[in-house]
mmCIF file of C-alpha atoms (C1' of nucleotides) in Angstrom:
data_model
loop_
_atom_site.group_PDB
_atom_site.id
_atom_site.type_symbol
_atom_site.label_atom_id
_atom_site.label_comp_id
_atom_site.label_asym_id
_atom_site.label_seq_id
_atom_site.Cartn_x
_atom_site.Cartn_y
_atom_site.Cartn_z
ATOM 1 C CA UNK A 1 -26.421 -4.740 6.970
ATOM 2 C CA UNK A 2 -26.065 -2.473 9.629
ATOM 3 C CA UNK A 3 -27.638 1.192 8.928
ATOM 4 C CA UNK A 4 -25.485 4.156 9.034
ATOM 5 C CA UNK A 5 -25.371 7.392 10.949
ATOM 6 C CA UNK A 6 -23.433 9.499 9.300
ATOM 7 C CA UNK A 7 -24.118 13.056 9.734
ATOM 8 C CA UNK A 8 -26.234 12.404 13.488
ATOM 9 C CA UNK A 9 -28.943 13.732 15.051
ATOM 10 C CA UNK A 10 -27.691 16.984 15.870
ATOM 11 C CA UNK A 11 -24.746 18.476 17.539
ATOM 12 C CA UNK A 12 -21.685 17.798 16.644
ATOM 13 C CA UNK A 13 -22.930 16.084 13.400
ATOM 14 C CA UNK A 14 -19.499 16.204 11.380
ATOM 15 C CA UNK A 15 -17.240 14.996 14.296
ATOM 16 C CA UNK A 16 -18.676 11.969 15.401
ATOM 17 C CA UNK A 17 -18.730 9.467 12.710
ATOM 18 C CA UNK A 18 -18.952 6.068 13.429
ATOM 19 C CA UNK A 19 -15.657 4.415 14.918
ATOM 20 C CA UNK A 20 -16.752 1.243 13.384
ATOM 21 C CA UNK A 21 -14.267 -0.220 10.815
ATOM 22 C CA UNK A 22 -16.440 -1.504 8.947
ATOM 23 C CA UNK A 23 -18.466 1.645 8.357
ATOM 24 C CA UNK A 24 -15.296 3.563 7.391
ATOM 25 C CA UNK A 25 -15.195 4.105 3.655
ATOM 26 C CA UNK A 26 -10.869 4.580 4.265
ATOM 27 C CA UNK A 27 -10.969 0.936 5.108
ATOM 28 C CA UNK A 28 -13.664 -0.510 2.145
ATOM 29 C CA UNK A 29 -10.743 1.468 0.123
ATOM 30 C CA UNK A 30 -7.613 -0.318 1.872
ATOM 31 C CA UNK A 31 -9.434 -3.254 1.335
ATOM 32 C CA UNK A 32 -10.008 -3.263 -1.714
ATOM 33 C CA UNK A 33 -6.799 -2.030 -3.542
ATOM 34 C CA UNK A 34 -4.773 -4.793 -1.437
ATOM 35 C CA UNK A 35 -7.713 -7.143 -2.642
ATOM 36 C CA UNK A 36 -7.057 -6.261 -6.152
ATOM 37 C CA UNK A 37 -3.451 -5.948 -6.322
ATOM 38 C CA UNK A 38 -3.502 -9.911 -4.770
ATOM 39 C CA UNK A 39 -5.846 -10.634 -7.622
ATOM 40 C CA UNK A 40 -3.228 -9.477 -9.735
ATOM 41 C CA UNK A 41 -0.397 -11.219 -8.279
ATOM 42 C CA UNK A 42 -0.446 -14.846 -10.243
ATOM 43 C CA UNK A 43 -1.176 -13.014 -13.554
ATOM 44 C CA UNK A 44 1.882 -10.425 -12.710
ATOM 45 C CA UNK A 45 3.864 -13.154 -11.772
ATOM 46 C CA UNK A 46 4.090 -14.960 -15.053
ATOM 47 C CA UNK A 47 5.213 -12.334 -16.599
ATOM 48 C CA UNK A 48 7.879 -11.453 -13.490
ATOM 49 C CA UNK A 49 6.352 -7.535 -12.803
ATOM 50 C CA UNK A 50 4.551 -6.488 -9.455
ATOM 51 C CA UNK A 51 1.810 -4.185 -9.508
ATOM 52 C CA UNK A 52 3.710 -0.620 -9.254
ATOM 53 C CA UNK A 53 6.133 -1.990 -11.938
ATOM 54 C CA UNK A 54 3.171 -2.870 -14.330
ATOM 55 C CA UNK A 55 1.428 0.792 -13.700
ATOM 56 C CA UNK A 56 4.871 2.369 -14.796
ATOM 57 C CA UNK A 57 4.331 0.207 -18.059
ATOM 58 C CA UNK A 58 0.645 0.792 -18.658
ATOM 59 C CA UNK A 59 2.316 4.627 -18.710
ATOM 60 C CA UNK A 60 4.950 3.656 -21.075
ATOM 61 C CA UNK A 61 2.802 1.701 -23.438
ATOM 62 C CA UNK A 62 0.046 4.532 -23.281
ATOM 63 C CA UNK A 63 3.203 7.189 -23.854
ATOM 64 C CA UNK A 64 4.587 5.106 -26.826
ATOM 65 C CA UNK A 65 8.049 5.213 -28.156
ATOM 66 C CA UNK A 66 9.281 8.063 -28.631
ATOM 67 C CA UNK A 67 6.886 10.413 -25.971
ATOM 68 C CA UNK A 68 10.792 11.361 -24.075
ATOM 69 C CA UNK A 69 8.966 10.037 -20.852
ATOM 70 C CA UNK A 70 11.373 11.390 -17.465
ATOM 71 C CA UNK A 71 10.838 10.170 -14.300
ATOM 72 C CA UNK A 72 9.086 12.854 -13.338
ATOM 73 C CA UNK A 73 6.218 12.441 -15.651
ATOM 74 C CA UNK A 74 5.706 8.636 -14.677
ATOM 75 C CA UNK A 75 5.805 10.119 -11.239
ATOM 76 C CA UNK A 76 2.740 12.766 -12.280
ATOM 77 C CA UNK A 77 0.686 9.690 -13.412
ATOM 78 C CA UNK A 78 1.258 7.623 -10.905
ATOM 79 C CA UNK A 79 1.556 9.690 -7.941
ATOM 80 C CA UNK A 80 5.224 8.572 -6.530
ATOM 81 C CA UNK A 81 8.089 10.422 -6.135
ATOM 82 C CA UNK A 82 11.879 9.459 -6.990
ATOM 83 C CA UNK A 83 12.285 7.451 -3.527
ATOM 84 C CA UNK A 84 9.603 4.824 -4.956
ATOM 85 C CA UNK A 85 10.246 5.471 -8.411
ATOM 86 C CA UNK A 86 14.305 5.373 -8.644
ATOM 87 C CA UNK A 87 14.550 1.575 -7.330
ATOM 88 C CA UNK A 88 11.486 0.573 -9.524
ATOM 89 C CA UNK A 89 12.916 1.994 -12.982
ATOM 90 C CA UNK A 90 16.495 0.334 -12.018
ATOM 91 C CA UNK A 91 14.950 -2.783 -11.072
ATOM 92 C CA UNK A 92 12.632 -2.837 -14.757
ATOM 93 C CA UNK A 93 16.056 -2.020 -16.435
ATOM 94 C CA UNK A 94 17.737 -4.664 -14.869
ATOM 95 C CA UNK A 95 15.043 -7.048 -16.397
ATOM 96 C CA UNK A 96 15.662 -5.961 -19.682
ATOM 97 C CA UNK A 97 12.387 -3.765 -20.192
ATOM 98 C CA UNK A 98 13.607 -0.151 -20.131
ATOM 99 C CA UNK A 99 16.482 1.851 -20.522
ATOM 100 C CA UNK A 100 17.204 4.629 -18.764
ATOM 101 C CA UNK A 101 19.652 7.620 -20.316
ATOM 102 C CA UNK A 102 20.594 10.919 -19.820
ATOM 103 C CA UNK A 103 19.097 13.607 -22.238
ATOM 104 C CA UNK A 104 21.555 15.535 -23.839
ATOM 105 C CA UNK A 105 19.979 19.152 -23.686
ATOM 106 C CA UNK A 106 19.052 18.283 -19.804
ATOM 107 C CA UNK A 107 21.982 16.269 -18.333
ATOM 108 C CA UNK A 108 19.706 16.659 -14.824
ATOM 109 C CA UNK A 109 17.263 14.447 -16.845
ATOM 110 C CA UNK A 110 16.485 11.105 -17.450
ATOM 111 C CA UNK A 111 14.715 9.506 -20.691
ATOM 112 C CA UNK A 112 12.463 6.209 -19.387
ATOM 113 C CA UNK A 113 12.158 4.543 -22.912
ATOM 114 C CA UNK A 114 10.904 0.813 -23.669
ATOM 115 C CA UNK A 115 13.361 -1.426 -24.626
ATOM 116 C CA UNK A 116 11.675 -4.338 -27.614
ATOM 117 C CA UNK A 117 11.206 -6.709 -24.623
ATOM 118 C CA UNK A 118 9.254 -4.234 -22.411
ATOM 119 C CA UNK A 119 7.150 -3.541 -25.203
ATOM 120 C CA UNK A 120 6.563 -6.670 -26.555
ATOM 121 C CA UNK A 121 5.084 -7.386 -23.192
ATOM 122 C CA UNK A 122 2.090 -5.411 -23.817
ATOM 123 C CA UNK A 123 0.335 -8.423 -25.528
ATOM 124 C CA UNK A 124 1.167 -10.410 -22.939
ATOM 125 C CA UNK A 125 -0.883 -8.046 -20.331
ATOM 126 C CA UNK A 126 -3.676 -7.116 -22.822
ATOM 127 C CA UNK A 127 -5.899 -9.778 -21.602
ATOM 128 C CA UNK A 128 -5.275 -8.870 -17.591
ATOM 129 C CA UNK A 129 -7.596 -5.621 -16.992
ATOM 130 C CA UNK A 130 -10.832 -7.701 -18.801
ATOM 131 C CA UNK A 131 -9.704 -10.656 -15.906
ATOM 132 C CA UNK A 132 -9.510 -8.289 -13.296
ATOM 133 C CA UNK A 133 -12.989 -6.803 -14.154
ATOM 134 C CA UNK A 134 -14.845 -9.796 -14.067
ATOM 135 C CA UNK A 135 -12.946 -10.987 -10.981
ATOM 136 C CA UNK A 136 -14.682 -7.835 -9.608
ATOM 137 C CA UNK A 137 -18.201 -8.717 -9.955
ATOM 138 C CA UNK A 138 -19.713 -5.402 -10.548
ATOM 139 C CA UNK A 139 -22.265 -4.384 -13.644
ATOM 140 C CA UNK A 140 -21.483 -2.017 -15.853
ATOM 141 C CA UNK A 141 -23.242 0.568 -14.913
ATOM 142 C CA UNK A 142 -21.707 0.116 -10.822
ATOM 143 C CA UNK A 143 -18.592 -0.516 -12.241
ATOM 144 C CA UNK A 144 -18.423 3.326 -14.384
ATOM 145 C CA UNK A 145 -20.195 4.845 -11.739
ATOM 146 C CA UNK A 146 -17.850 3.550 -8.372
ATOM 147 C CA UNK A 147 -14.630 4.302 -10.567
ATOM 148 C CA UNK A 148 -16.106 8.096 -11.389
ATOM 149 C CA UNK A 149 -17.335 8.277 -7.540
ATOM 150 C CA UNK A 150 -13.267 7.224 -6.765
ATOM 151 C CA UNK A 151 -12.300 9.766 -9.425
ATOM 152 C CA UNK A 152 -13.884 12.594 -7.743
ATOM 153 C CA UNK A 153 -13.005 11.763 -4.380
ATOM 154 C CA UNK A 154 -9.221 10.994 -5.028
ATOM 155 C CA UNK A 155 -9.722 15.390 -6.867
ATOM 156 C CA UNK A 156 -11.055 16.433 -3.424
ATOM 157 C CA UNK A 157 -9.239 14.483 -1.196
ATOM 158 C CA UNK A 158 -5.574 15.821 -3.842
ATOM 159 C CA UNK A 159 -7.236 19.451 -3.265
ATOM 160 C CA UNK A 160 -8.306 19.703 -0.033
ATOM 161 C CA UNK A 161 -4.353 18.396 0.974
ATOM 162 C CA UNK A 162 -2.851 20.928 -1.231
ATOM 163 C CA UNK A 163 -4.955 23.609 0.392
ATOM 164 C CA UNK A 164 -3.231 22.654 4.057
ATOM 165 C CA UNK A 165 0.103 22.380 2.926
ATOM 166 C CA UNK B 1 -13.992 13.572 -19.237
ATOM 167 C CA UNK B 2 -12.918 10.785 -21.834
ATOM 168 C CA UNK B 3 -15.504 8.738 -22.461
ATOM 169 C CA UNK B 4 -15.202 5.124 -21.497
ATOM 170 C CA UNK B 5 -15.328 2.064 -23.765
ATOM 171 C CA UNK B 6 -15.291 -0.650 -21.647
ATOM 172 C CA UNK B 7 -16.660 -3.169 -23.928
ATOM 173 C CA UNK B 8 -15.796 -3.147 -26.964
ATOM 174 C CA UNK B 9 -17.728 -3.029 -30.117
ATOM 175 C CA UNK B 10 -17.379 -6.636 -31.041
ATOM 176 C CA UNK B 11 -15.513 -9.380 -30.883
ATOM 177 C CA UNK B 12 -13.332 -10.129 -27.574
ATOM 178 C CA UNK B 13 -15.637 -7.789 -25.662
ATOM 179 C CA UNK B 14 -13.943 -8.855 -22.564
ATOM 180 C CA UNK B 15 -10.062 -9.593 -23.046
ATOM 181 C CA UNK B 16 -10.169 -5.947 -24.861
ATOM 182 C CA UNK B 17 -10.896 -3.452 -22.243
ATOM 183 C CA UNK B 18 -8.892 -0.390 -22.117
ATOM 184 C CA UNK B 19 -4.984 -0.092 -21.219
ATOM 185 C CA UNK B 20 -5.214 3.138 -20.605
ATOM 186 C CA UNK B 21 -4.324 3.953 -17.198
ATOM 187 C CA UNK B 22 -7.159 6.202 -15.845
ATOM 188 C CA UNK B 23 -9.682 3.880 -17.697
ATOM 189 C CA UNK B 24 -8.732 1.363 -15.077
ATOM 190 C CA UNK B 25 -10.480 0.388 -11.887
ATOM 191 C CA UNK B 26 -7.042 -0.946 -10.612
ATOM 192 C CA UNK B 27 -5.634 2.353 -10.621
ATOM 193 C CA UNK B 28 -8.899 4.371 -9.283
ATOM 194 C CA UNK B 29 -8.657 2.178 -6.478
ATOM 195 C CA UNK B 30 -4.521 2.568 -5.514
ATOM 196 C CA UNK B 31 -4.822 6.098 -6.054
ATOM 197 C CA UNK B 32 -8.026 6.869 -3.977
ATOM 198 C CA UNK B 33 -6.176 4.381 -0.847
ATOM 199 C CA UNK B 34 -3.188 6.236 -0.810
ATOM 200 C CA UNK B 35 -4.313 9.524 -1.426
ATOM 201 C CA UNK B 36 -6.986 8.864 1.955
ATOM 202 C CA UNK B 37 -4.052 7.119 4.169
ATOM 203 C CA UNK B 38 -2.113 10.484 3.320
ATOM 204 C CA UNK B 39 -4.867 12.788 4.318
ATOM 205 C CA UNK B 40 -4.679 10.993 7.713
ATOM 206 C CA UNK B 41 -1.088 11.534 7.757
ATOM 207 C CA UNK B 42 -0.724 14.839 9.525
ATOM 208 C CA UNK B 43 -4.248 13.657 11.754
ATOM 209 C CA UNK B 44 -2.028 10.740 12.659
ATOM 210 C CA UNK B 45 1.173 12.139 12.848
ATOM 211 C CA UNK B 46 -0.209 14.453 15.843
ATOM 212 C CA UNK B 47 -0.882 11.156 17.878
ATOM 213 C CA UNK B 48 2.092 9.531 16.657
ATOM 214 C CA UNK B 49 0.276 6.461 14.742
ATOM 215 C CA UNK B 50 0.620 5.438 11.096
ATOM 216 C CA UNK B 51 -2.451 4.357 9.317
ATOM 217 C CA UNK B 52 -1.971 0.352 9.534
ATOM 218 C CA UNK B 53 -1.507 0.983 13.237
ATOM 219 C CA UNK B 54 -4.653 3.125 13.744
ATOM 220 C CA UNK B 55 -6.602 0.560 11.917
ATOM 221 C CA UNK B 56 -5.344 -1.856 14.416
ATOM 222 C CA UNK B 57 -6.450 0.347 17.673
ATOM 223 C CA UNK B 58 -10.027 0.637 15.355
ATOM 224 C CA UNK B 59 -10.068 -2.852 16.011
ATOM 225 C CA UNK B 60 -8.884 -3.423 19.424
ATOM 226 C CA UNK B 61 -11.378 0.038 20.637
ATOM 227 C CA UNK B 62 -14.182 -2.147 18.937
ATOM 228 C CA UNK B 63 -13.467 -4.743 20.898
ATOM 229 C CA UNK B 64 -13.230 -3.814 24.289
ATOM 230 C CA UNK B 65 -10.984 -4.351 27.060
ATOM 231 C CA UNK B 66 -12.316 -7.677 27.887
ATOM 232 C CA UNK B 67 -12.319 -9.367 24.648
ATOM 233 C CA UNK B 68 -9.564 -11.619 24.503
ATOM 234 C CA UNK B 69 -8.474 -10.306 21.120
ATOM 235 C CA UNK B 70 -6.062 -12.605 19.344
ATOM 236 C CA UNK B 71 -3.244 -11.221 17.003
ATOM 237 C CA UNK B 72 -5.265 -14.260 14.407
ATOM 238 C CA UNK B 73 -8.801 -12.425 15.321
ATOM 239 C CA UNK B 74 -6.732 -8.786 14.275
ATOM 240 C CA UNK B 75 -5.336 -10.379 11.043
ATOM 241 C CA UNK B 76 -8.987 -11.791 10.123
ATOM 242 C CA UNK B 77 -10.767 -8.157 10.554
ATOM 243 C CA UNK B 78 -8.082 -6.118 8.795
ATOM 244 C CA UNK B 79 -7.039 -9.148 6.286
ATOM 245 C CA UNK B 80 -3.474 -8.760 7.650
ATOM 246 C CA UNK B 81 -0.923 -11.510 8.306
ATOM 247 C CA UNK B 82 1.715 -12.340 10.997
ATOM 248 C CA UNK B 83 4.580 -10.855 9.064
ATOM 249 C CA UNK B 84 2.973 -8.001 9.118
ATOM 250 C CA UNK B 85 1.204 -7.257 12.378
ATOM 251 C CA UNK B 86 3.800 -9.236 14.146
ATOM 252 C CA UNK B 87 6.238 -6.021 14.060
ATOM 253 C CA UNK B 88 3.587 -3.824 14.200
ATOM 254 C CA UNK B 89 2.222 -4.945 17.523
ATOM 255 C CA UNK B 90 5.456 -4.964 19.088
ATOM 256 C CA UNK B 91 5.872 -1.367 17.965
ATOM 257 C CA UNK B 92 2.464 -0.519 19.413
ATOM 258 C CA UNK B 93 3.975 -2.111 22.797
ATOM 259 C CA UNK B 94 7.032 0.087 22.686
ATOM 260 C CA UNK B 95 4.965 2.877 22.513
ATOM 261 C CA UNK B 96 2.874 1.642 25.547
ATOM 262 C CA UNK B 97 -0.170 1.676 24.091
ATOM 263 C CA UNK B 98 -0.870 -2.787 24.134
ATOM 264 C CA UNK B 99 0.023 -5.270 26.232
ATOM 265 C CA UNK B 100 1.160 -8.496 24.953
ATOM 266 C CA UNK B 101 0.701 -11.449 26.398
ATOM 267 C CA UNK B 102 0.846 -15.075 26.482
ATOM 268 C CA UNK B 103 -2.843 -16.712 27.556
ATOM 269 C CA UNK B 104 -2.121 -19.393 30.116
ATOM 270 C CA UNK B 105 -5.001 -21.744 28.833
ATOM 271 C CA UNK B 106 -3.087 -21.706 25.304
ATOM 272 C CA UNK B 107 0.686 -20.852 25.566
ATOM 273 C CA UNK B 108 0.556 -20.412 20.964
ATOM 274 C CA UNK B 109 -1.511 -17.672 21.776
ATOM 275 C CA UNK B 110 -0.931 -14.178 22.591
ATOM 276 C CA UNK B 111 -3.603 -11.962 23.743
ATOM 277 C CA UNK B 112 -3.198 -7.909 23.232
ATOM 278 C CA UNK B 113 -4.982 -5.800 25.567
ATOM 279 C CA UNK B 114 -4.982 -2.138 25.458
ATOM 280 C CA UNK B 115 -3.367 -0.199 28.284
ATOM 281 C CA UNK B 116 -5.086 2.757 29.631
ATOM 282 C CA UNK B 117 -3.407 4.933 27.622
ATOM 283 C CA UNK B 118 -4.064 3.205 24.161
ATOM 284 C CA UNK B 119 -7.930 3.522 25.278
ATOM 285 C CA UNK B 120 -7.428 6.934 26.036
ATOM 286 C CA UNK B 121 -6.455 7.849 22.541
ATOM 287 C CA UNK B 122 -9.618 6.752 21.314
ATOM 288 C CA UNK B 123 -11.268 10.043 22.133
ATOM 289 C CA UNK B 124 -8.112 12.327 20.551
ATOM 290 C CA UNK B 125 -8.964 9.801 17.522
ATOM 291 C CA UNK B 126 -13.211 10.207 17.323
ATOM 292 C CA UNK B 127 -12.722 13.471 15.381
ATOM 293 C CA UNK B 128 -11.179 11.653 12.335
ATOM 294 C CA UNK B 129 -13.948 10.013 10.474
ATOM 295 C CA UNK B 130 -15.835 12.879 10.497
ATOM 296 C CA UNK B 131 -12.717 15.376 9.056
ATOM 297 C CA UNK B 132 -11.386 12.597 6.673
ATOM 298 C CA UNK B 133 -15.348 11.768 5.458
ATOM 299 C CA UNK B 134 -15.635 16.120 4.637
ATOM 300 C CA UNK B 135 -12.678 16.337 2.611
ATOM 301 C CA UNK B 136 -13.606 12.947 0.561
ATOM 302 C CA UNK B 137 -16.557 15.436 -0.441
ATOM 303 C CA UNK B 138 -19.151 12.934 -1.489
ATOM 304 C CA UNK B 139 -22.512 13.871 -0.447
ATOM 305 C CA UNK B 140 -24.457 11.321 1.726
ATOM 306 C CA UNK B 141 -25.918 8.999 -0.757
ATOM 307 C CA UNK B 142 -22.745 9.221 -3.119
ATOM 308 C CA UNK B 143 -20.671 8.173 -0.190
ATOM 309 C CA UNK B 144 -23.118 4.933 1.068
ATOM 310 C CA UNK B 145 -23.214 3.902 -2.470
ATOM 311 C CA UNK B 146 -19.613 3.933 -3.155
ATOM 312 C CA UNK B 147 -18.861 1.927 -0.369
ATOM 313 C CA UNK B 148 -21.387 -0.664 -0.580
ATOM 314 C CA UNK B 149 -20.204 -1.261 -4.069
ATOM 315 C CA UNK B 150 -16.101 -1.630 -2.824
ATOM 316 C CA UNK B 151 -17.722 -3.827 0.138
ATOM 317 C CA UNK B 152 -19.393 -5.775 -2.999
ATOM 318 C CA UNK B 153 -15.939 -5.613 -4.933
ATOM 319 C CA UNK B 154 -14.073 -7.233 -2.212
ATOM 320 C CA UNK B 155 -16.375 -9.962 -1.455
ATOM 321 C CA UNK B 156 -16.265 -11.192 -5.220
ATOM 322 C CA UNK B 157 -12.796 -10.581 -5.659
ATOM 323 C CA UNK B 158 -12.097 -12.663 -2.645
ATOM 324 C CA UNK B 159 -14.552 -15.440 -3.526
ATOM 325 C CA UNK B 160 -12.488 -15.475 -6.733
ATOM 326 C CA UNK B 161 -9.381 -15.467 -5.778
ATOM 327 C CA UNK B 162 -10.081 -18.145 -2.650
ATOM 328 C CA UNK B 163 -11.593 -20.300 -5.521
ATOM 329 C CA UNK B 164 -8.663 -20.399 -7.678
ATOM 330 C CA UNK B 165 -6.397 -21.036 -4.883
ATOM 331 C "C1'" DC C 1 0.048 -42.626 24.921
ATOM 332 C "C1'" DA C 2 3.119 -41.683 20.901
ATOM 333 C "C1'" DA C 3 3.357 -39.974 16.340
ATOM 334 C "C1'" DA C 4 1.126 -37.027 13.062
ATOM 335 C "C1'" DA C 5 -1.427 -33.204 11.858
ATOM 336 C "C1'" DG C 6 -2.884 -28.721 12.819
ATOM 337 C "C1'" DT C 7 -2.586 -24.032 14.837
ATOM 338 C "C1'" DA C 8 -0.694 -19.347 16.726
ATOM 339 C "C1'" DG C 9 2.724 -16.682 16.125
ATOM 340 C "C1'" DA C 10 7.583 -15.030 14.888
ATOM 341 C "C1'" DT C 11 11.244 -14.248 11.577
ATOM 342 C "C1'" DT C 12 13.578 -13.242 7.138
ATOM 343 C "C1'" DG C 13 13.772 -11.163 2.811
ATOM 344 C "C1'" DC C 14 12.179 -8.178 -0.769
ATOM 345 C "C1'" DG C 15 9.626 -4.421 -2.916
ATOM 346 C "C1'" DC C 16 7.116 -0.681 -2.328
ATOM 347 C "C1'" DG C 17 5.636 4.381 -0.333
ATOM 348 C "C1'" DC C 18 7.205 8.343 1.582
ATOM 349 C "C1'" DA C 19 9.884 11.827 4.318
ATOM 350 C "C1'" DA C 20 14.313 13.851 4.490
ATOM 351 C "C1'" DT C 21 18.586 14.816 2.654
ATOM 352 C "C1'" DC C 22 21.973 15.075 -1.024
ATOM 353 C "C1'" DT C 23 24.092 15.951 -5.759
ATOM 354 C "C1'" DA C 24 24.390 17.999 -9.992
ATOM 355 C "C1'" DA C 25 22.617 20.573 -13.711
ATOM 356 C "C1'" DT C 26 19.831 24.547 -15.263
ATOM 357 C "C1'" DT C 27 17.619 28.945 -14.917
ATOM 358 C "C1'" DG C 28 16.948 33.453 -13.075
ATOM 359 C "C1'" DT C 29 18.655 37.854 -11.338
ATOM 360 C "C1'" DG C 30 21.527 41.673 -9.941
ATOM 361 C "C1'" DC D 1 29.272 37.216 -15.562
ATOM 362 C "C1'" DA D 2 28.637 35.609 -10.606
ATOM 363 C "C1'" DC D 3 25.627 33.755 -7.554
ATOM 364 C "C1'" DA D 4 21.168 32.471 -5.791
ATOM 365 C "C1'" DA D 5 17.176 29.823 -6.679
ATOM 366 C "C1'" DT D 6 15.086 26.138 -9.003
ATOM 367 C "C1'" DT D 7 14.770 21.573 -10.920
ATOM 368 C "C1'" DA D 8 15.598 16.342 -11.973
ATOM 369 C "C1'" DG D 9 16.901 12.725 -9.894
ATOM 370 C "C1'" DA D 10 19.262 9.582 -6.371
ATOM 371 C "C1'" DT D 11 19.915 7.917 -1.706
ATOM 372 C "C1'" DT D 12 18.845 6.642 3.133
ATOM 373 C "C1'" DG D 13 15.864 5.133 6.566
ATOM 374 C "C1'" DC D 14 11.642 3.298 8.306
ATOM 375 C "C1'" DG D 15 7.187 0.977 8.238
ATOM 376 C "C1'" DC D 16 4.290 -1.673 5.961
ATOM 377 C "C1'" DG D 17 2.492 -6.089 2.940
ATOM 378 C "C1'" DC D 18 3.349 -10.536 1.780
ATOM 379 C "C1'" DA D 19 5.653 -15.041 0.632
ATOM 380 C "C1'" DA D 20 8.361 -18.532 2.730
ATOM 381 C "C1'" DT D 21 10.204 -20.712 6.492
ATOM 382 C "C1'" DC D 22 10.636 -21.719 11.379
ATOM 383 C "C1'" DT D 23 9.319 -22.694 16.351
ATOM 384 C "C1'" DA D 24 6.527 -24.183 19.785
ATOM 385 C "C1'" DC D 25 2.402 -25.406 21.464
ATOM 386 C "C1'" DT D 26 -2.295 -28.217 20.947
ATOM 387 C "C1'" DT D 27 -5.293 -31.569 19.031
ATOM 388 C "C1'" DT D 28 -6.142 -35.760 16.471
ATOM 389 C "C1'" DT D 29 -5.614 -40.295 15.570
ATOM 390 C "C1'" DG D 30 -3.771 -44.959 15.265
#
DNA sequence: CAAAAGTAGATTGCGCGCAATCTAATTGTG
DNA sequence: CACAATTAGATTGCGCGCAATCTACTTTTG
């Protein structure tokens, strides 16, 4: 366990962080989405989704039938814009698990709405987040506390880039 | 702040945690990675690196010149394959910053050396850390602790995932 | 020493992420 | 009402990630 020296002795005490990957918490993070998302994998598989396209339906099931869901708002939950987002939805519709239309009273807009396939697939996935967590190792009390520490840094990290834009 | 309810209050305590997207550690995790590799966007853009390619130099600056740094001993630090650091390399070549090239004692293996100016950029880089680590805005012991805990996540979750392989 | 097994790396194909650009519909304003 | 500004979404292009397949060396083994 090597010890850390994060703010230094002295001068220049916010500038010269360690170099070390391994001490660099953007890295533990890399790490360990791509590590999770692989532990995904053969569970998505089975059921023929990748990880984005499952996140889009964990917003659908959460929105429910009839929430009028547009691209846009999946893109608010999610973070991604139309170039990720536009491919995805096409590719889920081409499976048979959404359907996208026009709205009527917005022609610029487009309804995301669960088709009886895509929602039937909830109980398929509604035993993969308790896998996943156990997979992970981590107490409960580690567990709440890393995912609020992520929260808050993923608010900061949103704010302080919105600041320098 | 929703309260959590991670397990349940009976029966299939752990095939019944939440579906709710921001319950999930999943989705803390994707959304804290990408939100850091885009806060190094505009740090990286300046030097003309993306983030899997800074990553890569972390590696190689580690390292030293001298260290006979295979594209295999790259793949194991950053848990990267040959499909992807393959291109990448040869990208990092175009731009002159590595060498590639064949060792003579083993003609499968390529060794990549920086060049004098890929070493060089490791000072423009040393102010990174430090601005990425203020803007995450976790305070000292908030910080360690979060990223021993992801450093704990990844171990098990690879342990897991080897096992079932 | 020859065949088999193993290893280092490259290539292909596909699905993200994301910047940049484009279209088309809506809203705002003089 | 005309025309500018805004908005929802699509498209293009590029660089990852990763599975699958391929080549070309080395090492093992009969």
């Amino acid at each position: 366990m090597a010890t850390e020296q994060r703010t230094g002795a002295g001068e220049r005490s916010d500038e010269e962080l360690s170099m070390l990957l391994d001490d660099q918490m953007c890295f533990a993070l890399y790490a360990a989405s791509r590590a999770v998302t692989a532990l995904y994998r053969p569970m998505l598989d089975e059921v023929g989704l990748t990880y984005p396209q499952y996140l889009v339906l964990l917003v659908l099931w959460e929105r429910g039938e009839d929430a009028a869901t547009g691209v846009k708002d999946i893109g608010a939950a999610l973070q991604l814009d139309y170039g990720t987002l536009s491919p995805l939805l096409k590719r889920l519709e081409a499976r048979g698990l959404i359907r996208r239309e026009r709205r009527a009273d917005d022609e610029r807009a487009v309804r995301i709405a669960l088709t009886p396939e895509g929602a039937a697939l909830r109980e398929r996935a509604r035993a993969f987040p308790g896998e996943i967590g156990a997979a992970m190792g981590l107490d409960d009390e580690e567990f709440d506390r890393t995912r609020a520490s992520l929260r808050r840094l993923v608010d900061n990290v949103t704010a302080y880039t919105r600041e320098r834009r």
